[in-house]
Coordinates of C-alpha atoms in Angstrom, one line a residue:
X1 CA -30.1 -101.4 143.1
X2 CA -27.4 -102.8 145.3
X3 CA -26.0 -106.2 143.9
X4 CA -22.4 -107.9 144.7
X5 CA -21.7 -110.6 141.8
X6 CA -19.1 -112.6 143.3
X7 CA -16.0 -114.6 141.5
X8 CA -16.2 -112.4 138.5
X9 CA -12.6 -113.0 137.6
X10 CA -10.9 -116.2 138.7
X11 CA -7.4 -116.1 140.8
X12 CA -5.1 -117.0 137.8
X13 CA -6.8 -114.1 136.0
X14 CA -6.5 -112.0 139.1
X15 CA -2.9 -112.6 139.5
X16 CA -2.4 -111.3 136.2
X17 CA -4.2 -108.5 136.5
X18 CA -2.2 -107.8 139.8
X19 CA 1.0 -108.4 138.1
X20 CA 0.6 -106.2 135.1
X21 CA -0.6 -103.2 137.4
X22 CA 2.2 -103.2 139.4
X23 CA 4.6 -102.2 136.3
X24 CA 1.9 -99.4 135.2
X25 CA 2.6 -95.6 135.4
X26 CA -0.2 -94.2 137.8
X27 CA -1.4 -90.6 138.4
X28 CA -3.4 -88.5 140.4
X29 CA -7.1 -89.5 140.2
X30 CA -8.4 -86.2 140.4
X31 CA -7.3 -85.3 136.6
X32 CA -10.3 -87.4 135.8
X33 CA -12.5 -86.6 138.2
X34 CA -15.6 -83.7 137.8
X35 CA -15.5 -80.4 139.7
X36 CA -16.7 -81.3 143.2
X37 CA -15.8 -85.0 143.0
X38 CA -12.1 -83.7 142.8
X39 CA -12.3 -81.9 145.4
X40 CA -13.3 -85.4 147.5
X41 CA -11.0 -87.5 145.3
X42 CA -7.8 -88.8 147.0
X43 CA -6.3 -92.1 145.1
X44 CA -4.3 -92.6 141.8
X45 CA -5.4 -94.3 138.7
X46 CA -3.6 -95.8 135.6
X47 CA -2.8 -93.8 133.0
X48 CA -4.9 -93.2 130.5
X49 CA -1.5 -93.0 128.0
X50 CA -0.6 -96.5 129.5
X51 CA -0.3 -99.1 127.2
X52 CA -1.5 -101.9 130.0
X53 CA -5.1 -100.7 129.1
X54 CA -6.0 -102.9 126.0
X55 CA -4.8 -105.9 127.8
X56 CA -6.5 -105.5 130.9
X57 CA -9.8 -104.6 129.7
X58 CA -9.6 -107.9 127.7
X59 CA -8.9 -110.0 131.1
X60 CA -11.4 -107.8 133.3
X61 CA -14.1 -105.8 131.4
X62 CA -14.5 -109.2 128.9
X63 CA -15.7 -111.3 132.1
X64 CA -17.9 -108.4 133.6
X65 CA -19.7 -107.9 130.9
X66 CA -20.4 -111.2 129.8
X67 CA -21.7 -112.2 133.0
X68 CA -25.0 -113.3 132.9
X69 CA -25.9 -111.6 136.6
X70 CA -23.9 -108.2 135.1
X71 CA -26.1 -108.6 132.0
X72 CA -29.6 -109.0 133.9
X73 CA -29.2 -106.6 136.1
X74 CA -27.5 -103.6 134.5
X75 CA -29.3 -104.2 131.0
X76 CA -26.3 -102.4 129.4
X77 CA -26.6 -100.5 126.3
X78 CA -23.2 -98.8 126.6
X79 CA -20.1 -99.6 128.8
X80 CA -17.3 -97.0 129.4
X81 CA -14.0 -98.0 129.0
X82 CA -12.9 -99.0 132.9
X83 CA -10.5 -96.8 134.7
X84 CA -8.0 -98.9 137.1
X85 CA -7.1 -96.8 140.7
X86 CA -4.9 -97.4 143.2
X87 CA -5.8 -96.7 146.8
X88 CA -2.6 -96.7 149.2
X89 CA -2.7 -96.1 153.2
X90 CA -4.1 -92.7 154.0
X91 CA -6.1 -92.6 150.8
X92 CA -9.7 -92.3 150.1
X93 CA -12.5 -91.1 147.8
X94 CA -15.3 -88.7 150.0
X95 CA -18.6 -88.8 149.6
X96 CA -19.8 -88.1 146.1
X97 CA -22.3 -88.4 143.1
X98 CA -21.1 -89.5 139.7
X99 CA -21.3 -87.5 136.7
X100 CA -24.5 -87.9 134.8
X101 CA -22.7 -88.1 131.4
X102 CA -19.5 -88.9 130.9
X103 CA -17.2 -89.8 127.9
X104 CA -15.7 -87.8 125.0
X105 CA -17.5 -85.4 123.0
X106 CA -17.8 -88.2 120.0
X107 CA -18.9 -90.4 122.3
X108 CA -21.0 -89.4 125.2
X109 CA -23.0 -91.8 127.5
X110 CA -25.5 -91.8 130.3
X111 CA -24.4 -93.0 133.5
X112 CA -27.2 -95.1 135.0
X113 CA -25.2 -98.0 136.5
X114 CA -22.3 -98.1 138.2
X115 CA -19.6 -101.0 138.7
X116 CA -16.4 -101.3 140.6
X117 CA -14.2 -104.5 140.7
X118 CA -12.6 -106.0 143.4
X119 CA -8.7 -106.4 142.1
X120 CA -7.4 -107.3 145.2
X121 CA -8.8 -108.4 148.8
X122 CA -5.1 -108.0 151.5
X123 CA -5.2 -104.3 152.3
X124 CA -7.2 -103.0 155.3
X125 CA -9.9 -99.7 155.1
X126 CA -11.3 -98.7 151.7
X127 CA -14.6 -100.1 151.8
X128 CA -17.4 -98.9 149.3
X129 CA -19.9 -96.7 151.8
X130 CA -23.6 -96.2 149.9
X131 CA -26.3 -94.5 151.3
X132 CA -29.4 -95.8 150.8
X133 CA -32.8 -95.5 151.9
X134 CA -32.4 -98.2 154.5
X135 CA -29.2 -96.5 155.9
X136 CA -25.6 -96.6 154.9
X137 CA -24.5 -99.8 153.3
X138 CA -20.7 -101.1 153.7
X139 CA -19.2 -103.2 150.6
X140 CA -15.9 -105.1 151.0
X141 CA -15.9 -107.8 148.3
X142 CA -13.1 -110.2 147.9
X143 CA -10.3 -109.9 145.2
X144 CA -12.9 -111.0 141.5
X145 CA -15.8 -109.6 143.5
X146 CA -17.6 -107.3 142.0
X147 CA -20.4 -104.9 143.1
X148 CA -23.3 -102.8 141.0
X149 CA -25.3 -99.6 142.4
X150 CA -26.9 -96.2 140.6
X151 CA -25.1 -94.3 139.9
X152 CA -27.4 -91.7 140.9
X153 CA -26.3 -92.9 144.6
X154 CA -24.3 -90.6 147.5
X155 CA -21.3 -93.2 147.9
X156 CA -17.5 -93.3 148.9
X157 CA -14.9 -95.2 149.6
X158 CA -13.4 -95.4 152.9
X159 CA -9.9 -94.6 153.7
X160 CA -7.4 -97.3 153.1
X161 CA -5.5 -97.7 156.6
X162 CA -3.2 -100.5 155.5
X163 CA -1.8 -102.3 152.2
X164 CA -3.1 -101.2 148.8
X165 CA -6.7 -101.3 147.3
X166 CA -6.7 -102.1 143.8
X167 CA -9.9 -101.7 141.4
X168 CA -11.6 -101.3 138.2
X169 CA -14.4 -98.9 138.4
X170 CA -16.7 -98.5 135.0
X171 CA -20.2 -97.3 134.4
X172 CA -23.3 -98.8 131.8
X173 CA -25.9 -96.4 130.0
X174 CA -28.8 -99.2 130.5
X175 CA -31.5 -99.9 128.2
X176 CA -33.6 -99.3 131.0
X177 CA -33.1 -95.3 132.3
X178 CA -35.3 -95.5 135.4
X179 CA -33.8 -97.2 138.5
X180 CA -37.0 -98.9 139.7
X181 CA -38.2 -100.3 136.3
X182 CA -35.0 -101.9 136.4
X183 CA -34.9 -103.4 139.7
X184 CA -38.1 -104.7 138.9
X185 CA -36.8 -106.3 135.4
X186 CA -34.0 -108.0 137.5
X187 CA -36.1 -109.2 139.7
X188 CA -38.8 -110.7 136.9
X189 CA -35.8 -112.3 135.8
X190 CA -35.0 -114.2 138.7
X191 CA -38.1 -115.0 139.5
X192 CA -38.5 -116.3 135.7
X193 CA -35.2 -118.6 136.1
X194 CA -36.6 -120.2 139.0
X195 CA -39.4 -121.8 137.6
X196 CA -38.0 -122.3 134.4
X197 CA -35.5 -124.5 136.6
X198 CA -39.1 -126.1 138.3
X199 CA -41.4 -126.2 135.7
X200 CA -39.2 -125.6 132.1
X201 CA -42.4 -126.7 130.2
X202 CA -45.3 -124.6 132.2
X203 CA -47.3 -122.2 131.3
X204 CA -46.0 -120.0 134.4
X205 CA -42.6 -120.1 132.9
X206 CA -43.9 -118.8 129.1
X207 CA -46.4 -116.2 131.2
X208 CA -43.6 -115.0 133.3
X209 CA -41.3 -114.9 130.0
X210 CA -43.9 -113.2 127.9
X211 CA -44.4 -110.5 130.7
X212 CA -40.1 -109.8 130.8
X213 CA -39.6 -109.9 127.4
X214 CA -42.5 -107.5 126.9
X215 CA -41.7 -104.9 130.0
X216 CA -38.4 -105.0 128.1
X217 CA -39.8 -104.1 125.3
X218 CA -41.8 -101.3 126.2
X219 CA -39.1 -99.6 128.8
X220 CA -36.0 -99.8 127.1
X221 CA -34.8 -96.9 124.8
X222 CA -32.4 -97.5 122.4

């Protein structure tokens, strides 16, 4: 899955968000970074001892994942805490796979999803590169944009050339563990909202409903 959600947070939200990193201590992303990611990894990120944290995951990760589009598509059972980085010029983040499980030993997770969000949109470079099976895929989204992939996926994130990149980056442990029975949950979704927009009162829209709730039901491990 490849998805950009766009207008995730609004530009009064943005600004804040903008306003409160600026005053936060950052340091070198590769303390949190595995093995041979670090050796790839070349940005900064806010510190994990900042006290920033609480109030931007209340203006940022509240919106994400409450959105209806995060919440059909990622099916999330368990959201990491989001990790803020800083890309300046001359900066990037090589090609790479994300750890399979992440998180602290009292509370470990599954990485199935992963999400970064747009902070920002007047720097030049840094765009998300994911390789796919179609070819390499470039993602720029603009500042509340927000973009979801596997986190089983090669990606990267192109040097920054000019200005400074700012995102959140979190992952999901989804209901769902297998890419493709996910993708095709999303897209039963869709479909379902469609003709529940077309015909509310049909019996296509309770068969198509019956059918989501009930692939649901027998894929997702909680």
């Amino acid at each position: 899955m490849l998805l950009v959600i766009r207008n995730v947070l609004d530009p009064q939200r943005l600004q804040e968000v903008q306003e409160l990193l600026a005053t936060g201590e950052f340091v070198d992303g590769r303390f949190s970074a595995g093995t041979e990611a670090a050796k790839v990894k070349h940005n900064q990120e806010l510190s994990l001892n900042s006290p920033l944290h609480r109030r931007l995951n209340a203006m940022v990760m509240g919106p994400l994942v409450q959105h209806p589009e995060y919440q059909a598509a990622v099916l999330p059972l368990r959201v990491a805490t989001a990790f803020y980085a800083r890309y300046t010029p001359g900066m990037t983040y090589g090609f790479h796979v994300d750890d399979p499980v992440m998180g602290p030993m009292s509370g470990r997770y599954r990485t199935d999803v992963s999400t970064t969000v747009f902070l920002n949109d007047d720097y030049e470079g840094g765009e998300i590169v994911i390789r796919t099976a179609y070819g390499e895929e470039k993602i720029r989204g603009q500042a509340g944009d927000v973009v979801v992939y596997d986190s089983g996926s090669w990606h990267k994130v192109a040097e920054v050339t000019q200005g400074v990149r700012l995102v959140a980056v979190t992952w999901a442990q989804s209901l769902v563990k297998d890419p493709y029975q996910r993708e095709l949950l999303y897209q039963l979704a869709k479909a379902r909202e469609g003709v529940f927009e077309k015909l509310p009162q049909s019996e296509e829209a309770a068969s198509i409903s019956t059918v989501h709730i009930n692939l649901l039901r027998m894929w997702s491990e909680v």
